[in-house]
Tab-separated table of C-alpha atoms and ligand atoms in Angstrom:
chain	number	residue	atom	x	y	z
A	1	MET	CA	98.520	102.159	73.939
A	2	GLU	CA	98.217	100.453	70.783
A	3	HIS	CA	99.636	97.016	70.609
A	4	LEU	CA	99.859	95.011	67.420
A	5	GLY	CA	98.941	91.466	67.105
A	6	ARG	CA	96.194	91.070	69.653
A	7	GLU	CA	92.633	91.808	68.399
A	8	SER	CA	91.002	91.671	71.808
A	9	PRO	CA	93.561	92.282	74.639
A	10	ASN	CA	91.900	89.887	76.956
A	11	ASP	CA	91.702	87.020	74.418
A	12	LEU	CA	93.464	84.119	75.992
A	13	ALA	CA	93.596	82.376	72.593
A	14	THR	CA	96.202	84.985	71.678
A	15	ILE	CA	98.686	83.450	74.070
A	16	LYS	CA	100.256	80.460	72.295
A	17	ARG	CA	104.074	80.612	72.981
A	18	ILE	CA	105.692	81.451	76.255
A	19	LEU	CA	109.175	82.460	77.117
A	20	VAL	CA	110.423	81.511	80.658
A	21	VAL	CA	113.571	83.318	81.437
A	22	GLY	CA	115.894	81.728	84.187
A	23	ALA	CA	115.704	77.957	84.549
A	24	GLY	CA	116.393	77.656	88.170
A	25	ALA	CA	114.144	76.095	90.955
A	26	MET	CA	111.148	78.395	89.845
A	27	GLY	CA	111.719	78.947	86.222
A	28	SER	CA	112.210	75.199	85.299
A	29	GLN	CA	108.768	74.112	87.008
A	30	ILE	CA	106.881	77.146	85.693
A	31	ALA	CA	107.987	75.982	82.261
A	32	LEU	CA	106.759	72.431	82.904
A	33	VAL	CA	103.676	73.659	84.320
A	34	CYS	CA	102.871	75.732	81.194
A	35	ALA	CA	103.913	72.952	78.777
A	36	ARG	CA	101.616	70.610	80.528
A	37	ALA	CA	98.686	72.974	80.021
A	38	GLY	CA	99.395	72.709	76.315
A	39	TYR	CA	101.457	75.812	75.706
A	40	GLU	CA	104.733	75.926	73.482
A	41	VAL	CA	107.422	76.871	76.039
A	42	LEU	CA	110.832	78.324	75.400
A	43	CYS	CA	113.003	78.144	78.491
A	44	HIS	CA	116.115	80.468	78.629
A	45	ASP	CA	118.899	80.587	80.998
A	46	VAL	CA	122.364	82.348	80.571
A	47	ALA	CA	124.037	79.222	82.102
A	48	GLU	CA	124.152	76.049	80.271
A	49	SER	CA	124.609	74.245	83.389
A	50	SER	CA	121.321	75.505	84.848
A	51	LEU	CA	119.425	74.310	81.673
A	52	GLU	CA	121.169	70.926	81.842
A	53	ARG	CA	120.052	70.735	85.455
A	54	ALA	CA	116.502	71.940	84.763
A	55	ARG	CA	116.131	69.329	81.894
A	56	LYS	CA	117.427	66.385	84.088
A	57	ASP	CA	115.266	67.436	87.020
A	58	LEU	CA	112.038	67.902	85.012
A	59	ARG	CA	112.677	64.587	83.165
A	60	SER	CA	113.117	62.731	86.434
A	61	ARG	CA	109.948	64.331	88.008
A	62	SER	CA	107.929	63.355	84.938
A	63	ALA	CA	109.262	59.818	84.867
A	64	ARG	CA	108.307	59.412	88.595
A	65	ASP	CA	104.826	60.778	88.009
A	66	VAL	CA	104.459	58.318	85.124
A	67	ALA	CA	105.685	55.328	87.247
A	68	LYS	CA	103.268	56.225	89.936
A	69	GLY	CA	100.467	56.371	87.380
A	70	ARG	CA	99.818	60.077	87.903
A	71	ARG	CA	100.675	60.924	84.251
A	72	ASP	CA	100.409	59.362	81.020
A	73	ALA	CA	103.686	58.500	79.279
A	74	GLY	CA	102.503	59.458	75.847
A	75	GLN	CA	101.284	62.840	77.019
A	76	GLU	CA	104.270	63.628	78.959
A	77	ALA	CA	106.486	62.819	75.888
A	78	ALA	CA	104.367	65.371	73.994
A	79	VAL	CA	104.875	67.837	76.707
A	80	PHE	CA	108.676	67.644	76.530
A	81	ARG	CA	108.331	68.003	72.725
A	82	ARG	CA	106.715	71.529	73.486
A	83	LEU	CA	109.465	72.394	75.790
A	84	VAL	CA	112.671	73.847	74.454
A	85	PHE	CA	115.660	75.000	76.257
A	86	GLY	CA	118.152	77.553	75.067
A	87	THR	CA	120.677	80.293	75.910
A	88	ASP	CA	119.911	82.676	73.008
A	89	LEU	CA	117.551	85.046	74.447
A	90	ASP	CA	117.206	87.197	71.228
A	91	ALA	CA	116.416	84.036	69.149
A	92	LEU	CA	113.924	82.798	71.803
A	93	ALA	CA	111.948	85.805	72.436
A	94	ARG	CA	111.365	86.636	68.705
A	95	ASP	CA	107.913	85.029	68.372
A	96	VAL	CA	106.285	84.861	72.015
A	97	ASP	CA	103.150	86.125	73.452
A	98	LEU	CA	103.957	86.062	77.138
A	99	VAL	CA	107.295	86.331	78.999
A	100	ILE	CA	107.550	84.967	82.671
A	101	GLU	CA	110.965	86.233	84.024
A	102	ALA	CA	112.341	84.037	86.888
A	103	ALA	CA	116.009	84.944	86.829
A	104	VAL	CA	117.890	85.502	90.073
A	105	GLU	CA	116.634	88.279	92.434
A	106	ASN	CA	118.649	91.234	91.291
A	107	LEU	CA	117.066	94.514	90.251
A	108	ASP	CA	119.660	95.584	87.713
A	109	LEU	CA	119.825	92.156	86.153
A	110	LYS	CA	116.002	91.949	85.775
A	111	ARG	CA	115.810	95.545	84.295
A	112	ARG	CA	118.541	94.581	81.853
A	113	ILE	CA	116.615	91.319	80.763
A	114	PHE	CA	113.550	93.462	80.212
A	115	ALA	CA	115.199	96.120	78.206
A	116	GLN	CA	116.631	93.503	76.042
A	117	LEU	CA	113.381	91.786	75.703
A	118	GLU	CA	111.549	95.169	74.670
A	119	GLU	CA	114.008	95.093	71.691
A	120	VAL	CA	113.297	91.604	70.442
A	121	ALA	CA	109.892	90.382	71.780
A	122	PRO	CA	106.714	91.118	69.757
A	123	LYS	CA	104.985	94.540	70.604
A	124	HIS	CA	101.866	92.654	71.881
A	125	ALA	CA	103.682	90.318	74.284
A	126	ILE	CA	102.838	90.538	78.017
A	127	PHE	CA	105.881	90.901	80.142
A	128	ALA	CA	105.530	89.264	83.697
A	129	THR	CA	108.088	88.792	86.487
A	130	ASN	CA	108.023	86.040	89.037
A	131	SER	CA	109.958	88.270	91.412
A	132	SER	CA	108.978	87.804	95.212
A	133	SER	CA	110.200	91.297	96.057
A	134	PHE	CA	110.323	93.788	93.121
A	135	VAL	CA	106.949	95.203	92.257
A	136	PRO	CA	106.060	96.145	88.632
A	137	SER	CA	106.974	99.885	89.140
A	138	LYS	CA	110.496	98.884	89.803
A	139	LEU	CA	110.885	96.962	86.582
A	140	ALA	CA	108.167	98.135	84.042
A	141	ASP	CA	110.012	101.413	83.114
A	142	ALA	CA	112.741	99.310	81.710
A	143	THR	CA	110.343	98.515	78.873
A	144	SER	CA	108.066	100.796	76.860
A	145	ARG	CA	105.006	98.667	77.614
A	146	PRO	CA	104.202	99.370	81.300
A	147	ASP	CA	100.593	98.658	80.579
A	148	LEU	CA	101.423	95.116	79.557
A	149	PHE	CA	103.668	94.590	82.512
A	150	CYS	CA	102.754	92.753	85.863
A	151	ASN	CA	103.907	90.189	88.404
A	152	ILE	CA	102.823	86.678	87.972
A	153	HIS	CA	104.227	85.259	91.207
A	154	PHE	CA	104.321	81.401	91.773
A	155	PHE	CA	105.100	79.672	94.902
A	156	ASN	CA	107.657	77.057	95.543
A	157	PRO	CA	107.300	74.317	94.369
A	158	ALA	CA	105.530	75.640	91.466
A	159	LEU	CA	104.546	72.276	90.079
A	160	VAL	CA	102.529	71.774	93.461
A	161	MET	CA	101.520	75.045	94.868
A	162	LYS	CA	98.115	76.210	93.727
A	163	CYS	CA	98.163	79.894	94.502
A	164	VAL	CA	99.565	82.371	91.943
A	165	GLU	CA	99.520	86.075	92.895
A	166	ILE	CA	98.982	88.578	90.032
A	167	VAL	CA	100.362	92.266	90.955
A	168	ALA	CA	99.222	95.127	89.091
A	169	GLY	CA	101.478	98.193	89.027
A	170	PRO	CA	100.052	101.833	88.715
A	171	GLU	CA	100.413	101.464	84.835
A	172	THR	CA	99.296	97.904	84.338
A	173	SER	CA	96.065	97.876	82.252
A	174	ALA	CA	92.928	96.054	83.477
A	175	GLU	CA	93.146	93.935	80.293
A	176	THR	CA	96.604	92.701	81.200
A	177	VAL	CA	95.335	91.788	84.639
A	178	GLU	CA	92.269	89.885	83.145
A	179	LEU	CA	94.447	88.067	80.853
A	180	ALA	CA	96.971	87.078	83.323
A	181	LYS	CA	94.041	85.713	85.532
A	182	ALA	CA	92.644	83.717	82.591
A	183	PHE	CA	96.028	82.335	81.995
A	184	VAL	CA	96.625	81.415	85.616
A	185	VAL	CA	93.274	79.499	85.599
A	186	ARG	CA	94.195	77.856	82.236
A	187	ILE	CA	97.362	76.272	83.705
A	188	GLY	CA	95.520	74.840	86.525
A	189	LYS	CA	96.381	77.425	89.243
A	190	GLU	CA	94.372	79.656	91.583
A	191	PRO	CA	94.856	83.422	90.775
A	192	VAL	CA	94.895	85.948	93.551
A	193	VAL	CA	94.920	89.459	92.203
A	194	LEU	CA	96.420	92.360	94.148
A	195	LYS	CA	94.650	95.648	92.941
A	196	LYS	CA	97.821	97.728	93.757
A	197	GLU	CA	101.315	96.893	94.319
A	198	ILE	CA	103.012	96.390	97.926
A	199	PRO	CA	106.305	94.753	98.686
A	200	GLY	CA	105.833	91.137	99.817
A	201	PHE	CA	102.432	90.813	98.135
A	202	ILE	CA	99.846	88.895	100.164
A	203	ALA	CA	100.820	85.429	101.178
A	204	ASN	CA	104.422	86.117	102.174
A	205	ARG	CA	103.249	89.334	104.103
A	206	ILE	CA	100.799	87.274	106.192
A	207	LEU	CA	103.591	84.632	106.707
A	208	ASN	CA	105.887	87.108	107.844
A	209	ALA	CA	103.521	88.758	110.348
A	210	VAL	CA	102.937	85.471	111.865
A	211	ARG	CA	106.521	84.756	112.088
A	212	ASP	CA	107.375	88.133	113.543
A	213	GLU	CA	104.571	87.718	116.254
A	214	ALA	CA	106.137	84.180	117.058
A	215	VAL	CA	109.523	85.760	117.543
A	216	PHE	CA	108.005	88.696	119.691
A	217	LEU	CA	106.192	86.057	122.000
A	218	TYR	CA	109.456	84.000	122.335
A	219	GLU	CA	111.782	87.147	122.909
A	220	ASN	CA	109.374	88.466	125.534
A	221	GLY	CA	109.430	84.980	127.316
A	222	VAL	CA	105.919	84.303	126.834
A	223	ALA	CA	106.451	80.702	125.777
A	224	SER	CA	109.078	78.461	124.333
A	225	VAL	CA	109.850	77.993	120.548
A	226	ASP	CA	108.203	74.450	120.510
A	227	SER	CA	105.059	75.752	122.528
A	228	ILE	CA	104.482	78.485	120.012
A	229	ASP	CA	104.783	76.104	117.098
A	230	ALA	CA	102.512	73.544	118.808
A	231	ALA	CA	99.895	76.237	119.179
A	232	CYS	CA	100.067	77.110	115.556
A	233	ARG	CA	99.747	73.495	114.521
A	234	THR	CA	97.168	72.400	117.034
A	235	ALA	CA	94.991	75.547	117.369
A	236	LEU	CA	95.329	77.005	113.916
A	237	GLY	CA	95.758	74.054	111.715
A	238	TYR	CA	99.229	75.094	110.277
A	239	PRO	CA	101.034	72.287	108.848
A	240	MET	CA	104.181	73.281	110.722
A	241	GLY	CA	104.968	76.102	113.272
A	242	PRO	CA	106.716	79.305	112.326
A	243	PHE	CA	109.996	78.224	113.951
A	244	GLU	CA	109.939	74.926	112.146
A	245	LEU	CA	109.338	76.667	109.024
A	246	MET	CA	112.209	79.088	109.478
A	247	ASP	CA	114.550	75.997	110.137
A	248	LEU	CA	113.280	74.404	106.895
A	249	THR	CA	113.604	77.476	104.632
A	250	GLY	CA	116.824	78.594	106.203
A	251	ILE	CA	116.931	81.369	108.875
A	252	ASP	CA	119.297	83.524	106.753
A	253	ILE	CA	116.625	83.803	104.029
A	254	GLY	CA	114.270	85.819	106.203
A	255	TYR	CA	117.161	87.734	108.022
A	256	PHE	CA	118.540	88.967	104.505
A	257	THR	CA	114.993	89.959	103.312
A	258	LYS	CA	114.463	91.953	106.314
A	259	LYS	CA	117.931	93.403	106.326
A	260	ALA	CA	117.151	94.678	102.699
A	261	ARG	CA	113.902	95.939	103.629
A	262	PHE	CA	115.153	97.814	106.585
A	263	ALA	CA	117.874	99.403	104.461
A	264	GLU	CA	115.139	100.840	102.252
A	265	THR	CA	112.618	101.963	104.907
A	266	ASN	CA	114.774	102.713	108.068
A	267	ASP	CA	111.600	101.346	109.875
A	268	PRO	CA	112.589	99.543	113.118
A	269	LYS	CA	109.743	97.164	112.579
A	270	ASP	CA	111.613	95.962	109.392
A	271	ALA	CA	114.759	95.258	111.107
A	272	PRO	CA	115.812	91.591	111.830
A	273	SER	CA	114.940	90.659	115.412
A	274	ARG	CA	117.619	90.237	118.152
A	275	SER	CA	117.230	86.373	118.322
A	276	VAL	CA	117.324	85.756	114.648
A	277	THR	CA	120.379	87.994	114.223
A	278	GLU	CA	122.255	85.958	116.862
A	279	LEU	CA	121.345	82.784	115.084
A	280	VAL	CA	122.526	83.888	111.729
A	281	GLU	CA	125.771	85.316	113.355
A	282	ARG	CA	126.415	81.928	114.868
A	283	GLY	CA	125.858	80.104	111.755
A	284	ASP	CA	122.810	78.225	113.292
A	285	LEU	CA	120.593	78.685	109.879
A	286	GLY	CA	118.207	75.700	110.352
A	287	ARG	CA	118.063	72.174	109.138
A	288	LYS	CA	120.800	72.846	106.497
A	289	THR	CA	123.437	73.456	109.134
A	290	GLY	CA	121.935	70.843	111.700
A	291	ARG	CA	120.864	73.479	114.198
A	292	GLY	CA	118.555	76.523	114.114
A	293	TRP	CA	115.663	77.066	116.420
A	294	TYR	CA	115.796	73.265	116.795
A	295	GLU	CA	118.522	70.694	116.758
A	296	TYR	CA	118.720	67.877	114.133
A	297	ALA	CA	120.378	64.554	113.841
A	298	GLU	CA	122.606	63.665	110.709
A	299	ASP	CA	119.623	62.252	108.900
A	300	GLY	CA	117.579	65.284	109.541
A	301	THR	CA	115.449	64.053	112.305
A	302	PRO	CA	114.496	66.756	114.914
A	303	LEU	CA	116.043	66.317	118.223
A	304	GLY	CA	114.244	69.064	120.072
A	305	PRO	CA	114.605	72.723	120.847
A	306	ALA	CA	118.338	73.860	120.431
B	401	NAD	N1	112.833	80.131	95.408
B	401	NAD	C1	111.532	80.673	95.904
B	401	NAD	O1	111.035	80.090	96.818
B	401	NAD	C2	110.896	81.798	94.926
B	401	NAD	C3	109.345	81.626	95.139
B	401	NAD	C4	108.676	82.698	94.358
B	401	NAD	C5	109.221	83.493	93.691
B	401	NAD	N2	110.840	83.350	93.493
B	401	NAD	C6	111.405	84.395	92.628
B	401	NAD	O2	111.833	83.581	91.400
B	401	NAD	C7	112.981	84.173	90.797
B	401	NAD	C8	113.944	83.056	90.627
B	401	NAD	O3	114.219	82.391	91.857
B	401	NAD	P1	114.802	80.872	91.929
B	401	NAD	O4	114.642	80.372	93.394
B	401	NAD	O5	114.229	80.000	90.793
B	401	NAD	O6	116.274	81.002	91.856
B	401	NAD	P2	117.435	80.114	91.261
B	401	NAD	O7	118.728	80.814	91.838
B	401	NAD	O8	117.234	78.716	91.525
B	401	NAD	O9	117.388	80.452	89.609
B	401	NAD	C9	117.708	81.679	89.032
B	401	NAD	C10	118.267	81.194	87.549
B	401	NAD	O10	118.434	82.451	86.880
B	401	NAD	C11	119.633	82.189	86.052
B	401	NAD	N3	120.196	83.521	85.508
B	401	NAD	C12	121.059	84.490	86.107
B	401	NAD	N4	121.202	85.507	85.261
B	401	NAD	C13	120.438	85.294	84.303
B	401	NAD	C14	120.123	86.063	83.125
B	401	NAD	N5	120.743	87.315	82.825
B	401	NAD	N6	119.267	85.629	82.216
B	401	NAD	C15	118.604	84.458	82.282
B	401	NAD	N7	118.869	83.680	83.587
B	401	NAD	C16	119.679	84.006	84.436
B	401	NAD	C17	120.622	81.398	86.870
B	401	NAD	O11	121.491	80.672	86.005
B	401	NAD	C18	119.605	80.484	87.447
B	401	NAD	O12	119.347	79.370	86.719
B	401	NAD	C19	113.373	85.090	91.786
B	401	NAD	O13	112.963	86.464	91.203
B	401	NAD	C20	112.702	85.040	93.045
B	401	NAD	O14	112.344	86.164	93.748
B	401	NAD	C21	111.512	82.606	94.103
């Protein structure tokens, strides 16, 4: 497919201006990562309140980094001059080379965003989604540039986590993958390329497989929750065990992801497990409710298995 404006499709120098769509937990930090790497970044959200929160949050993180001597005050001031926030998607998209979409995880909404971007963004612009669950083939056909479409999937918190997965769909061109890879290196992250799409990608699939095995061992009476967590920490070098991690991220998050997956596949191994379902039905969702696999004091100190 012919695309105007980029002489060599894998020339990283052709990426100058980046649009981040969605200024929530992920989008705001992705925007700062890109601005710190020297890019001009336009950060869009439909909600003025989200933009305000993002501005405040990024400013205070930056001030903390400067106070601790981790960042230079002058350089950070220049970073924020390169970072523009706004609610007018059409105006912001008019002259960008790369879009990273990080709006809420809703397929119709994401498709609508990409269809609108198709109308206003330059023909050469690469379209990427940060979605954790929607693979390129679910979104790329909302545009007429499936060859320029991929997932660029950051991990939370995006300012800290090194890994960025790049997911190629069936129609993503090799040049787009190469360019995405070079871009990820340029912003100081470690690209991991998936040669073909698969729901959950790599890191979360492995994380989920470990979690499912931990729940299997517990439900079959092989060991207690804290023993399984201890084995993962002390034998495998994990920073925390799978049950501790579920309590931290929220037991409902994994539960709803599995429910949605099961609705799609009807494969019993995708269904939420008995013990997880019981916890969610009781409202014991982990640290945020004071009780999950473990119990927590008011100040968040773990008190032992629940
Ligand atoms: N949170 C994570 O751990 C994580 C990790 C990796 C990837 N992701 C992916 O990142 C994306 C965003 O997740 P998040 O955790 O930042 O969500 P979030 O809820 O913190 O932020 C989503 C933002 O999207 C905005 N939004 C809603 N509709 C919009 C629209 N039409 N146009 C522009 N913005 C719109 C909301 O106002 C909100 O500010 C999702 O696709 C998710 O799968 C999340």
